[in-house]
Coordinates of C-alpha atoms in Angstrom, one line a residue:
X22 CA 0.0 0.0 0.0
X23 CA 1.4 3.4 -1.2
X24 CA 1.2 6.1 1.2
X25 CA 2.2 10.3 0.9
X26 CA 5.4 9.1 3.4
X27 CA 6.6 6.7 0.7
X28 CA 6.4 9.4 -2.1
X29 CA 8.1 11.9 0.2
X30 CA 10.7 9.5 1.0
X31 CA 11.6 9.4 -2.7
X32 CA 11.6 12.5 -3.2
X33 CA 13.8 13.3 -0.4
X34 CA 16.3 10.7 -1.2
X35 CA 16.5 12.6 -4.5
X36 CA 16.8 16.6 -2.9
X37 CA 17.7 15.8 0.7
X38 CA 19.1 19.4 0.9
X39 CA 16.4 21.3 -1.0
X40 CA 13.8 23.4 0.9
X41 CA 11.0 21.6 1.8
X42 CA 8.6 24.3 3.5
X43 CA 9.1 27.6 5.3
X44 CA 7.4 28.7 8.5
X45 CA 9.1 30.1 11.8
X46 CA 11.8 28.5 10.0
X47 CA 13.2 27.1 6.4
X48 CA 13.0 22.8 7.0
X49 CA 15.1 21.0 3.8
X50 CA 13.6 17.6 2.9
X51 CA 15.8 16.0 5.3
X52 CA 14.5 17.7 8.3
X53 CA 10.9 17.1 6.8
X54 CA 11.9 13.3 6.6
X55 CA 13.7 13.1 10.0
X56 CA 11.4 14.9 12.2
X57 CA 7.8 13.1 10.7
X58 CA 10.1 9.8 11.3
X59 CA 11.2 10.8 15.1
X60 CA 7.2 12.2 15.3
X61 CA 6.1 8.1 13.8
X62 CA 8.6 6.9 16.9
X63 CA 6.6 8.9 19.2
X64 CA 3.3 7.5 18.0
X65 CA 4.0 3.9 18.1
X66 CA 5.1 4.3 21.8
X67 CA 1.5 5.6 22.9
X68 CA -1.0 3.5 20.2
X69 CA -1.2 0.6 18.3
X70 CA -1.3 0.8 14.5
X71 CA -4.7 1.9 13.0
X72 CA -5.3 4.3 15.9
X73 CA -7.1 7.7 15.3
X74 CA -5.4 10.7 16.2
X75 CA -6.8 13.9 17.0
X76 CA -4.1 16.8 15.3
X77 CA -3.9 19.7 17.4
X78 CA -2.5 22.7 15.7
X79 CA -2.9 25.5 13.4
X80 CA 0.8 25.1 11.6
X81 CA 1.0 24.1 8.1
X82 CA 4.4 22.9 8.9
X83 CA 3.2 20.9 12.3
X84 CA 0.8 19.7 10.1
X85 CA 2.3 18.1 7.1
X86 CA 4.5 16.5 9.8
X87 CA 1.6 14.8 11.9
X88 CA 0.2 13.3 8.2
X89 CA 3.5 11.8 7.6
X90 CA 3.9 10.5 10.4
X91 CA 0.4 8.8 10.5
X92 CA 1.2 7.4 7.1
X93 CA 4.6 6.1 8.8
X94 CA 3.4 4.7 11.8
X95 CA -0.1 3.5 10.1
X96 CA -2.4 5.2 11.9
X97 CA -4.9 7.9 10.6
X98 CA -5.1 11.6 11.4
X99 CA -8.0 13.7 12.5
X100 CA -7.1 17.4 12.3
X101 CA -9.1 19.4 15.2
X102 CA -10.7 22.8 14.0
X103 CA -8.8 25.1 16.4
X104 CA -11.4 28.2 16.1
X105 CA -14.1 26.3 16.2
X106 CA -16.5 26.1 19.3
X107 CA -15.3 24.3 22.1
X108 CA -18.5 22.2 22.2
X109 CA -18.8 21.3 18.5
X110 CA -14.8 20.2 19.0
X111 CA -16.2 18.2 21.8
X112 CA -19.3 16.7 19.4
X113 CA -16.9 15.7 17.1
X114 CA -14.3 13.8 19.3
X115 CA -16.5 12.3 21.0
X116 CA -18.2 11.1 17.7
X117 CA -14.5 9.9 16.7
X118 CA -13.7 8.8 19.9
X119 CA -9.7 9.2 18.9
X120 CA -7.1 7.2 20.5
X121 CA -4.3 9.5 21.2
X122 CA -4.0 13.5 20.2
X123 CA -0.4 15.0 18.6
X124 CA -0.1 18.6 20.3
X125 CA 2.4 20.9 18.7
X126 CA 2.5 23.7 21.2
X127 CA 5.3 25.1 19.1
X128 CA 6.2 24.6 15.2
X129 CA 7.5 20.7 14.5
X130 CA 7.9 20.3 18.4
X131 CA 5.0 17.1 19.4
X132 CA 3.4 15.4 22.0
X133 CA 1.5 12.7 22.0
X134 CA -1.1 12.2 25.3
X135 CA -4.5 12.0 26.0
X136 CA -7.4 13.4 24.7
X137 CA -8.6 15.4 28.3
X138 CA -12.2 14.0 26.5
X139 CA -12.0 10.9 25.3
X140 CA -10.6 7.5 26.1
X141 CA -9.2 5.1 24.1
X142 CA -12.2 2.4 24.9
X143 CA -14.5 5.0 23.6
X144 CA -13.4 4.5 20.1
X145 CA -12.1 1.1 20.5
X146 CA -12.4 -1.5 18.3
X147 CA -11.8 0.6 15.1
X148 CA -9.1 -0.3 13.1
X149 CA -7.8 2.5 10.6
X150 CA -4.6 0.9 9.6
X151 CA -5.7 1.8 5.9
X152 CA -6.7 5.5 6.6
X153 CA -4.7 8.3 6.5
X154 CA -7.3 10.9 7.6
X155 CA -10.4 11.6 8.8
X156 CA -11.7 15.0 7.9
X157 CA -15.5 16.2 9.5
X158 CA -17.8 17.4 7.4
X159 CA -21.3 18.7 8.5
X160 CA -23.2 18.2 5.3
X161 CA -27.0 19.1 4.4
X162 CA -28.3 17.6 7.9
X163 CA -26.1 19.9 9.9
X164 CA -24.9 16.7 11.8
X165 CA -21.0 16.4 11.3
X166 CA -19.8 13.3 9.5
X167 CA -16.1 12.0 9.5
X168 CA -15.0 11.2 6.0
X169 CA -12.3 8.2 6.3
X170 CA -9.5 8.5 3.7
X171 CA -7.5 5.6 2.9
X172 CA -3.8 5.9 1.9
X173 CA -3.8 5.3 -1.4
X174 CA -6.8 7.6 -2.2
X175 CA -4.6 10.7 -1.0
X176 CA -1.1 9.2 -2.8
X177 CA -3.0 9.3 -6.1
X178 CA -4.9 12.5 -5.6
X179 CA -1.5 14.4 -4.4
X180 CA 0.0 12.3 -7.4
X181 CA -3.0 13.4 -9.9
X182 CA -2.9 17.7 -8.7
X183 CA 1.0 17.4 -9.3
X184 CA 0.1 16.6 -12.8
X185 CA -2.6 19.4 -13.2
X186 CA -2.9 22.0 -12.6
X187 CA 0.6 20.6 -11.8
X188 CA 3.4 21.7 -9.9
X189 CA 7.0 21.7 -10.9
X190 CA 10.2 20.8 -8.8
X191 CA 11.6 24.2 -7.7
X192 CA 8.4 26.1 -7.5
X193 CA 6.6 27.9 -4.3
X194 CA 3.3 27.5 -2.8
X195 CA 1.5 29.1 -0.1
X196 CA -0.3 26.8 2.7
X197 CA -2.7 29.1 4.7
X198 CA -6.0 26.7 5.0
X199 CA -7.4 25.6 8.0
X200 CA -6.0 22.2 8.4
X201 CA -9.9 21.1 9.2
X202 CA -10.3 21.4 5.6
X203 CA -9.0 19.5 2.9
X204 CA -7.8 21.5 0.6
X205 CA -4.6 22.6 3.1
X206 CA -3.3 19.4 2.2
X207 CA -2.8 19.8 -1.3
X208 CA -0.8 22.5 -0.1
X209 CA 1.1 21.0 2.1
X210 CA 1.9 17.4 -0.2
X211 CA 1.8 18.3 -3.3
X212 CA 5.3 20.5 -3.3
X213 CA 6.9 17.8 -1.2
X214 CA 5.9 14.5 -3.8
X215 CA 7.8 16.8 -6.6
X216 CA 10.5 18.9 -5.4
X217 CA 9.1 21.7 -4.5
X218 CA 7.7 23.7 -1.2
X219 CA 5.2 25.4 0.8
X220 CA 5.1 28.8 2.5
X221 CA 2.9 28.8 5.6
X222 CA 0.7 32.1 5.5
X223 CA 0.8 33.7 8.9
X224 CA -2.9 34.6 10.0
X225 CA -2.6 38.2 9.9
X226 CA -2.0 38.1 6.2
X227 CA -4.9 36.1 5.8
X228 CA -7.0 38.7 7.1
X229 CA -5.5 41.8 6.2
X230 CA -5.1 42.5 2.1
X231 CA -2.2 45.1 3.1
X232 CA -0.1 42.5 4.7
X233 CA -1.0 39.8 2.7
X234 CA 0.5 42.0 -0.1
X235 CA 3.9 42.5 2.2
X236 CA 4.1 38.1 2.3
X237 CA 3.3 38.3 -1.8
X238 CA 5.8 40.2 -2.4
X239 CA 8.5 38.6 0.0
X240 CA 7.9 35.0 -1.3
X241 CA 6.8 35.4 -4.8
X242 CA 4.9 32.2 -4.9
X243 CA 4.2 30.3 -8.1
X244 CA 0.7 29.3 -6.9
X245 CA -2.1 30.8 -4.7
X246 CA -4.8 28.2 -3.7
X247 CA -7.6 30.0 -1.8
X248 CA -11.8 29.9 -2.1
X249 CA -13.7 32.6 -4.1
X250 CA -14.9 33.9 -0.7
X251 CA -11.0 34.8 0.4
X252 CA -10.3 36.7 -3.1
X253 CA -13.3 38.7 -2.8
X254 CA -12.3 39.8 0.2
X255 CA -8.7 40.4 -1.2
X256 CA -10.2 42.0 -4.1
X257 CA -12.6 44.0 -1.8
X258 CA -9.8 45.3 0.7
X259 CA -6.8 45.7 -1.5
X260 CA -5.1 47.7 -4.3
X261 CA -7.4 48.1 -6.8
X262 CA -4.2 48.1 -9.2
X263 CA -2.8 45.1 -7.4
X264 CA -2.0 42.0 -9.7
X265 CA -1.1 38.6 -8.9
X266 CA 1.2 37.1 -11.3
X267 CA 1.1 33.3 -10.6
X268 CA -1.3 30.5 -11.0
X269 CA -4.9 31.2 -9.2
X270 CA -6.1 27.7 -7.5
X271 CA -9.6 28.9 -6.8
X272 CA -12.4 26.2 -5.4
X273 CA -14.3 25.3 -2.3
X274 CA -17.1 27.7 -3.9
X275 CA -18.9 28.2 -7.2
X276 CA -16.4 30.7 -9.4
X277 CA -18.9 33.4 -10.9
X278 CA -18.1 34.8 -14.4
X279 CA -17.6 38.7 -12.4
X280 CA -14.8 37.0 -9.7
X281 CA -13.2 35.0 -12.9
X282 CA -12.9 38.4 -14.7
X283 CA -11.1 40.2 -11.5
X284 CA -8.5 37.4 -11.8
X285 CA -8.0 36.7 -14.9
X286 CA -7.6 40.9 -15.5
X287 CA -4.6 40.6 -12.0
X288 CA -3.5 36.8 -12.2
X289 CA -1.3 34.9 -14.4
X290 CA -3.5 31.6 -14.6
X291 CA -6.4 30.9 -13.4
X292 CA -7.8 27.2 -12.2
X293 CA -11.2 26.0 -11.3
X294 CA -11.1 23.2 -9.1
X295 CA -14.3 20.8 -7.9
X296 CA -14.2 18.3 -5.7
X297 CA -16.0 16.8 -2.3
X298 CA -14.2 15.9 0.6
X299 CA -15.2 12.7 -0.1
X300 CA -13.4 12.3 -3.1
X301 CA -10.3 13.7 -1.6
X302 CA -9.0 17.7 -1.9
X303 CA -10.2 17.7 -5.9
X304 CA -11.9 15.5 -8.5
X305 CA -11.8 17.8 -11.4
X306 CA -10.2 21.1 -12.7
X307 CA -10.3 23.2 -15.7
X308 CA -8.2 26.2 -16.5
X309 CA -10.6 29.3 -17.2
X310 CA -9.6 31.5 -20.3
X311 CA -12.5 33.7 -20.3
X312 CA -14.8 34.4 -17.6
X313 CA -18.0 33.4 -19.6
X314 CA -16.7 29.7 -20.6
X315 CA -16.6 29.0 -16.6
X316 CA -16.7 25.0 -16.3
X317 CA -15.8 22.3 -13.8
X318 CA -13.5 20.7 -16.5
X319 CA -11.8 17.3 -16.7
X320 CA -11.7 14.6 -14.0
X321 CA -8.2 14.6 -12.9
X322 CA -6.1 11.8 -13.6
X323 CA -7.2 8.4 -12.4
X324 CA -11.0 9.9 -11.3
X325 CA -14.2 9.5 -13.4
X326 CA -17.5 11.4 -13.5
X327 CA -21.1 11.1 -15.1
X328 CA -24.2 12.3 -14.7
X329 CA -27.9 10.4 -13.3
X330 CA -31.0 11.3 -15.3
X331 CA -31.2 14.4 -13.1
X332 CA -28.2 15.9 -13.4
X333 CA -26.8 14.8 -9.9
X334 CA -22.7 14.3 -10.6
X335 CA -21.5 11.1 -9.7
X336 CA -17.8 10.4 -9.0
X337 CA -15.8 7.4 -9.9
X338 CA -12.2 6.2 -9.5
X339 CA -9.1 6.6 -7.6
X340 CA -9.6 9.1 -4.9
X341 CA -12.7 7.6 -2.9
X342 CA -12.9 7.8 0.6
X343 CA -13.8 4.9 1.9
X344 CA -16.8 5.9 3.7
X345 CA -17.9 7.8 6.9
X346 CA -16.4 7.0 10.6
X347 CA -19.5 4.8 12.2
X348 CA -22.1 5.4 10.0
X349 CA -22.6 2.5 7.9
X350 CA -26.0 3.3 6.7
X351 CA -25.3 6.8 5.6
X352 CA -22.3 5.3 3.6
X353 CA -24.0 2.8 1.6
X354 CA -26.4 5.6 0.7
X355 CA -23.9 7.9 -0.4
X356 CA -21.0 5.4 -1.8
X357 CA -22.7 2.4 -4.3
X358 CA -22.1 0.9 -7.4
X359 CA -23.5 2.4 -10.5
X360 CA -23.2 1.5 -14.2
X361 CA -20.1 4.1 -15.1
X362 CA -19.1 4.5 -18.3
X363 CA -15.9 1.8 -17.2
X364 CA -19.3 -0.8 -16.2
X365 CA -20.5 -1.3 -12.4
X366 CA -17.9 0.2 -10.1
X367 CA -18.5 2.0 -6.6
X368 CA -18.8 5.4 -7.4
X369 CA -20.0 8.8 -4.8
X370 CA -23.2 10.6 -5.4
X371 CA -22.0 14.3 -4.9
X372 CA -25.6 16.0 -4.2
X373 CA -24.3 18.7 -6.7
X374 CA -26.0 19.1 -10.5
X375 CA -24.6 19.9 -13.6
X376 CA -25.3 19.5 -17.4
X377 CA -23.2 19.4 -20.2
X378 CA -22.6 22.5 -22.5
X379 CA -23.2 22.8 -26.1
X380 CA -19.3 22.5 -26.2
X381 CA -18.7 19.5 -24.2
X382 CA -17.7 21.4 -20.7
X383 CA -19.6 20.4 -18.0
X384 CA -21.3 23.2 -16.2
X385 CA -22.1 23.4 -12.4
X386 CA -25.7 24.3 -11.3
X387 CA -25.5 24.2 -7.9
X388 CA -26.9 21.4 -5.3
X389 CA -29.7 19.3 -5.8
X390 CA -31.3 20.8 -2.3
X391 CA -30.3 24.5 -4.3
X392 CA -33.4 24.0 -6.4
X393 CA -36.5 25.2 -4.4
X394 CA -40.2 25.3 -5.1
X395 CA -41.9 28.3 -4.3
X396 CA -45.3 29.4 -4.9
X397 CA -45.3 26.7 -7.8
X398 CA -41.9 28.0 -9.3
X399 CA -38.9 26.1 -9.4
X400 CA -36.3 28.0 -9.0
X401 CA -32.0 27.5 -8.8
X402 CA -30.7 29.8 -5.7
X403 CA -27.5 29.8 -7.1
X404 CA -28.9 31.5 -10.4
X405 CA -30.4 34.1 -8.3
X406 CA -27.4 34.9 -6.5
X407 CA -24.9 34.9 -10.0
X408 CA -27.6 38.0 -11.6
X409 CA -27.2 39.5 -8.3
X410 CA -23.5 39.4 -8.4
X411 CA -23.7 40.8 -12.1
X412 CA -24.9 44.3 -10.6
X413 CA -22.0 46.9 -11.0
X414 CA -22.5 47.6 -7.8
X415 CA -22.7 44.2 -5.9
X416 CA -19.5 42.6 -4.7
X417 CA -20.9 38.9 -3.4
X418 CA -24.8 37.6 -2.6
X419 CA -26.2 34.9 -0.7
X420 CA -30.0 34.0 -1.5
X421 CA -31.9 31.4 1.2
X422 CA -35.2 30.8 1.2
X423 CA -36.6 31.9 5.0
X424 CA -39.6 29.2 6.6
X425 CA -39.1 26.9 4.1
X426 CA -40.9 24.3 6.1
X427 CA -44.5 26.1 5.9
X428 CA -44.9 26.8 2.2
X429 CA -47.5 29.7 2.7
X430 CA -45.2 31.7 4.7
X431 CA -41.9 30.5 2.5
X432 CA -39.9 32.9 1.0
X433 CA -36.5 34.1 -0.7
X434 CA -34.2 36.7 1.3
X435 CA -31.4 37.9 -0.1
X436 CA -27.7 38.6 1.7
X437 CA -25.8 41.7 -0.3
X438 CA -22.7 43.1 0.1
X439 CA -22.0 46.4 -1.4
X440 CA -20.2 49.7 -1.0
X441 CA -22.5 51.5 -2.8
X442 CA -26.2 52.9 -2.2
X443 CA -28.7 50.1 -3.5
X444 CA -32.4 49.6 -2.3
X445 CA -34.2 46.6 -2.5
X446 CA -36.6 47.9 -5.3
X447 CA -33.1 48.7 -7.6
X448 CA -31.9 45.2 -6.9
X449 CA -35.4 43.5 -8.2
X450 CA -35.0 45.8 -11.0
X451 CA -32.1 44.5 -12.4
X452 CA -33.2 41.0 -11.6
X453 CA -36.4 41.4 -13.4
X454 CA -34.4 42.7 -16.5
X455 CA -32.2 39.1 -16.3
X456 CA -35.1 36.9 -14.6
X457 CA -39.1 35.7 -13.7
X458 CA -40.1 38.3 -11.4
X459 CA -40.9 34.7 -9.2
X460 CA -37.0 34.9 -8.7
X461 CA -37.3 38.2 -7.2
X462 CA -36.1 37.7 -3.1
X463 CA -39.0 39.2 -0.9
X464 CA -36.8 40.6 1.5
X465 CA -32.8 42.0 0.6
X466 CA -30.2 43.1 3.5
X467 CA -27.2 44.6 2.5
X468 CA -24.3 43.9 4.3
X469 CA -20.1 44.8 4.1
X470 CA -19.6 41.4 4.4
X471 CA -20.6 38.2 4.9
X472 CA -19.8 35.8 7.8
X473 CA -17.1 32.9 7.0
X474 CA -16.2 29.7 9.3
X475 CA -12.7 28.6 9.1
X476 CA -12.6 27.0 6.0
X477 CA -13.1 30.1 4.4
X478 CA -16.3 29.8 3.2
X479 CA -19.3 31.4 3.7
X480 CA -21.5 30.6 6.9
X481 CA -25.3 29.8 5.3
X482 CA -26.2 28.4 8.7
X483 CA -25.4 31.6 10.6
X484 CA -27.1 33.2 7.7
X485 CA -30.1 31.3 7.7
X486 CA -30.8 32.7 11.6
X487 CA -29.4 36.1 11.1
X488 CA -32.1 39.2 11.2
X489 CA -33.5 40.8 8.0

């Protein structure tokens, strides 16, 4: 069984002295590969193999070692969401029930100990030899869900996104995602598999467009991965003749044609990258030329995709997680097999839609719970909110439909961010010029900005309860 240590290890047999990733300090490969080894040690002293172990820390470099190491010592690695609130942490180990938690109160310096929560028992009788993470998700119920990630899913996704978008030995990326979401480990594995390394983004310059343009222009990375959420707010906050020569990584969040235009007019190369957490980091990408031919693109190498009868995309292939921690149920009802275009294979229903354009290019429309009824109208939030985000005027929308368990009392509000004057009746206007007037929201609030969790996109739940 492959695993990211065993790709690592190549590669640092091949550039032991090259840097490997920069944080408080520069680490070559060697020090990458000695100190996830001495980490492994430390494991095996405190669990047996195919443990769970919660990951406390908010270090790129901390974390990349802690994933090693799990690969090393075979046990698999849940990363805890630092900023989160102390009592959905505690919902989600206790749902995990993890053997063990690494602690790195400072950068590449571990412990191993107990979870203060949890006991070993409390999980016991789980064995994870084959998993190399497990990453919660809350999904449509608002009940978090532990997506298990074997080994040689993530080896041939990190293998797959070094071929494209692709990532060449010598080259810079910056790692400043959460590690509670999946796309920080793309940062974090795909420079190390290939020669190249990672730049950890201190927090201030992930909040602050001035200082994020200091740590630009220090490192000169060869490519940015973030969500369209973080480059509006870039965009938003920073020099409006700021540009960004390198290649744009941009997913997590529908790219709209108005954000694809911003980049394309400050960027060197822009990517659109689709993909689950439960088909590990990415499943497809497609490099955007113009900001009207946006698309989801080709599967990357070793993953498949088709669409049902309805439009729901299906995913196929290398890159599978294996299912979700203790719930077998919801598992077969998400992971089956289908007749894909290879014949029956187990393949992941995504719960997003899509359709294929004129030219081939497969087009994303949003999720299938996206598409409401109202008053007899069916109608595709995430249309709604792209005419919005057409307006001159509007920087970002988010359209939910308020009481939408008493359909005579249902209806569509609208969240708006702007810096300009707008009234609700100007808003409709222009919607009624693209739209049915049934597309119209009945209430709109405009806002500077909208609330983000930690992975950097938006917060629709906090949304959802927020005053109009």
């Amino acid at each position: 069984m492959e695993t990211v240590w065993d790709l690592v290890l190549e590669q640092a047999s091949r550039t032991p002295d090259a840097p490997a990733a920069v944080g408080e300090q520069e680490y070559s490969y060697r020090d990458i590969v000695q100190r996830a080894d001495a980490l492994a040690a430390l494991i095996r002293q405190s669990v047996e193999p195919g443990s769970l172990l919660a990951l406390e820390t908010s270090s790129p470099v901390s974390g990349a070692l802690a994933l090693l190491a799990g690969a090393r010592a075979g046990c698999a690695i849940l990363p805890v969401n630092l900023d989160s609130p102390p009592a959905h942490r505690e919902r989600i180990l206790a749902d995990a029930g993890p053997a063990a938690v690494i602690r790195a109160a400072k950068e590449a310096v571990f412990t191993v100990g107990d979870t203060g929560t949890v006991t070993a028992d409390e999980g016991g009788g789980r064995e994870l030899r084959d998993v190399a993470y497990v990453m919660y998700t809350s999904g449509s119920t608002g009940k978090p869900k532990g997506v298990m990630v074997p080994h040689i899913s993530l080896a041939s996704r990190i293998r797959a996104l070094a071929e494209v978008p692709g990532l060449r030995a010598g080259e810079t990326i910056l790692a400043m995602t959460a590690l509670s979401f999946d796309i920080s480990l793309a940062e974090m594995l795909v420079p190390l598999v290939v020669g190249a390394k990672f730049v950890a983004v201190p927090g201030e310059a992930r909040r602050d467009p001035d200082v994020f343009a200091d740590f630009l222009a220090r490192h000169t990375p060869d490519v940015i991965q973030a969500t369209p959420s973080f480059w509006r707010l870039l965009l938003a906050g920073g020099d409006d003749d700021a540009t960004y020569p390198c290649r744009i990584w941009c997913g997590g969040e529908a790219l709209t044609p108005s954000l694809a235009a911003d980049l394309l007019a400050r960027g060197g190369e822009l990517w659109n990258l689709y993909g689950p957490t439960e088909a590990t980091i990415w499943a497809t990408a497609a490099h955007i030329e113009r900001p009207d031919a946006i698309s989801l693109g080709d599967p990357l190498p070793g993953c498949g995709l088709f669409l049902d009868e309805e439009g729901e995309i299906f995913l196929y292939g290398e890159g599978l997680a294996s299912g979700y921690l203790g719930q077998e149920e919801v598992t077969a009802e998400r992971f089956s097999v289908q007749n894909t275009p290879r014949g029956p294979e187990l393949a992941y229903r995504t719960g997003d839609r899509g359709r294929w354009a004129p030219d081939g290019s497969l087009e994303y429309l949003g999720r299938v719970d996206g598409q409401i009824k109202l008053r007899g109208h069916r109608i595709e939030l995430g249309e709604v909110e792209s005419v919005i985000e057409e307006h001159p005027s509007v920087t970002e929308a988010v359209v939910l439909v308020r009481n939408a368990d008493r359909a005579e009392r249902a209806f569509m509000a609208a969240f708006v961010v702007t810096d300009e004057e707008l009234t609700s009746e100007s808003v409709n206007a222009w919607i009624r010029t693209r739209l049915p007037v049934s597309h119209c929201p009945s209430r709109i609030r405009f806002v500077r900005s909208l609330p983000r969790n930690t992975s950097g996109k938006i917060d629709r739940a906090g949304l959802a309860q927020a005053d109009l």
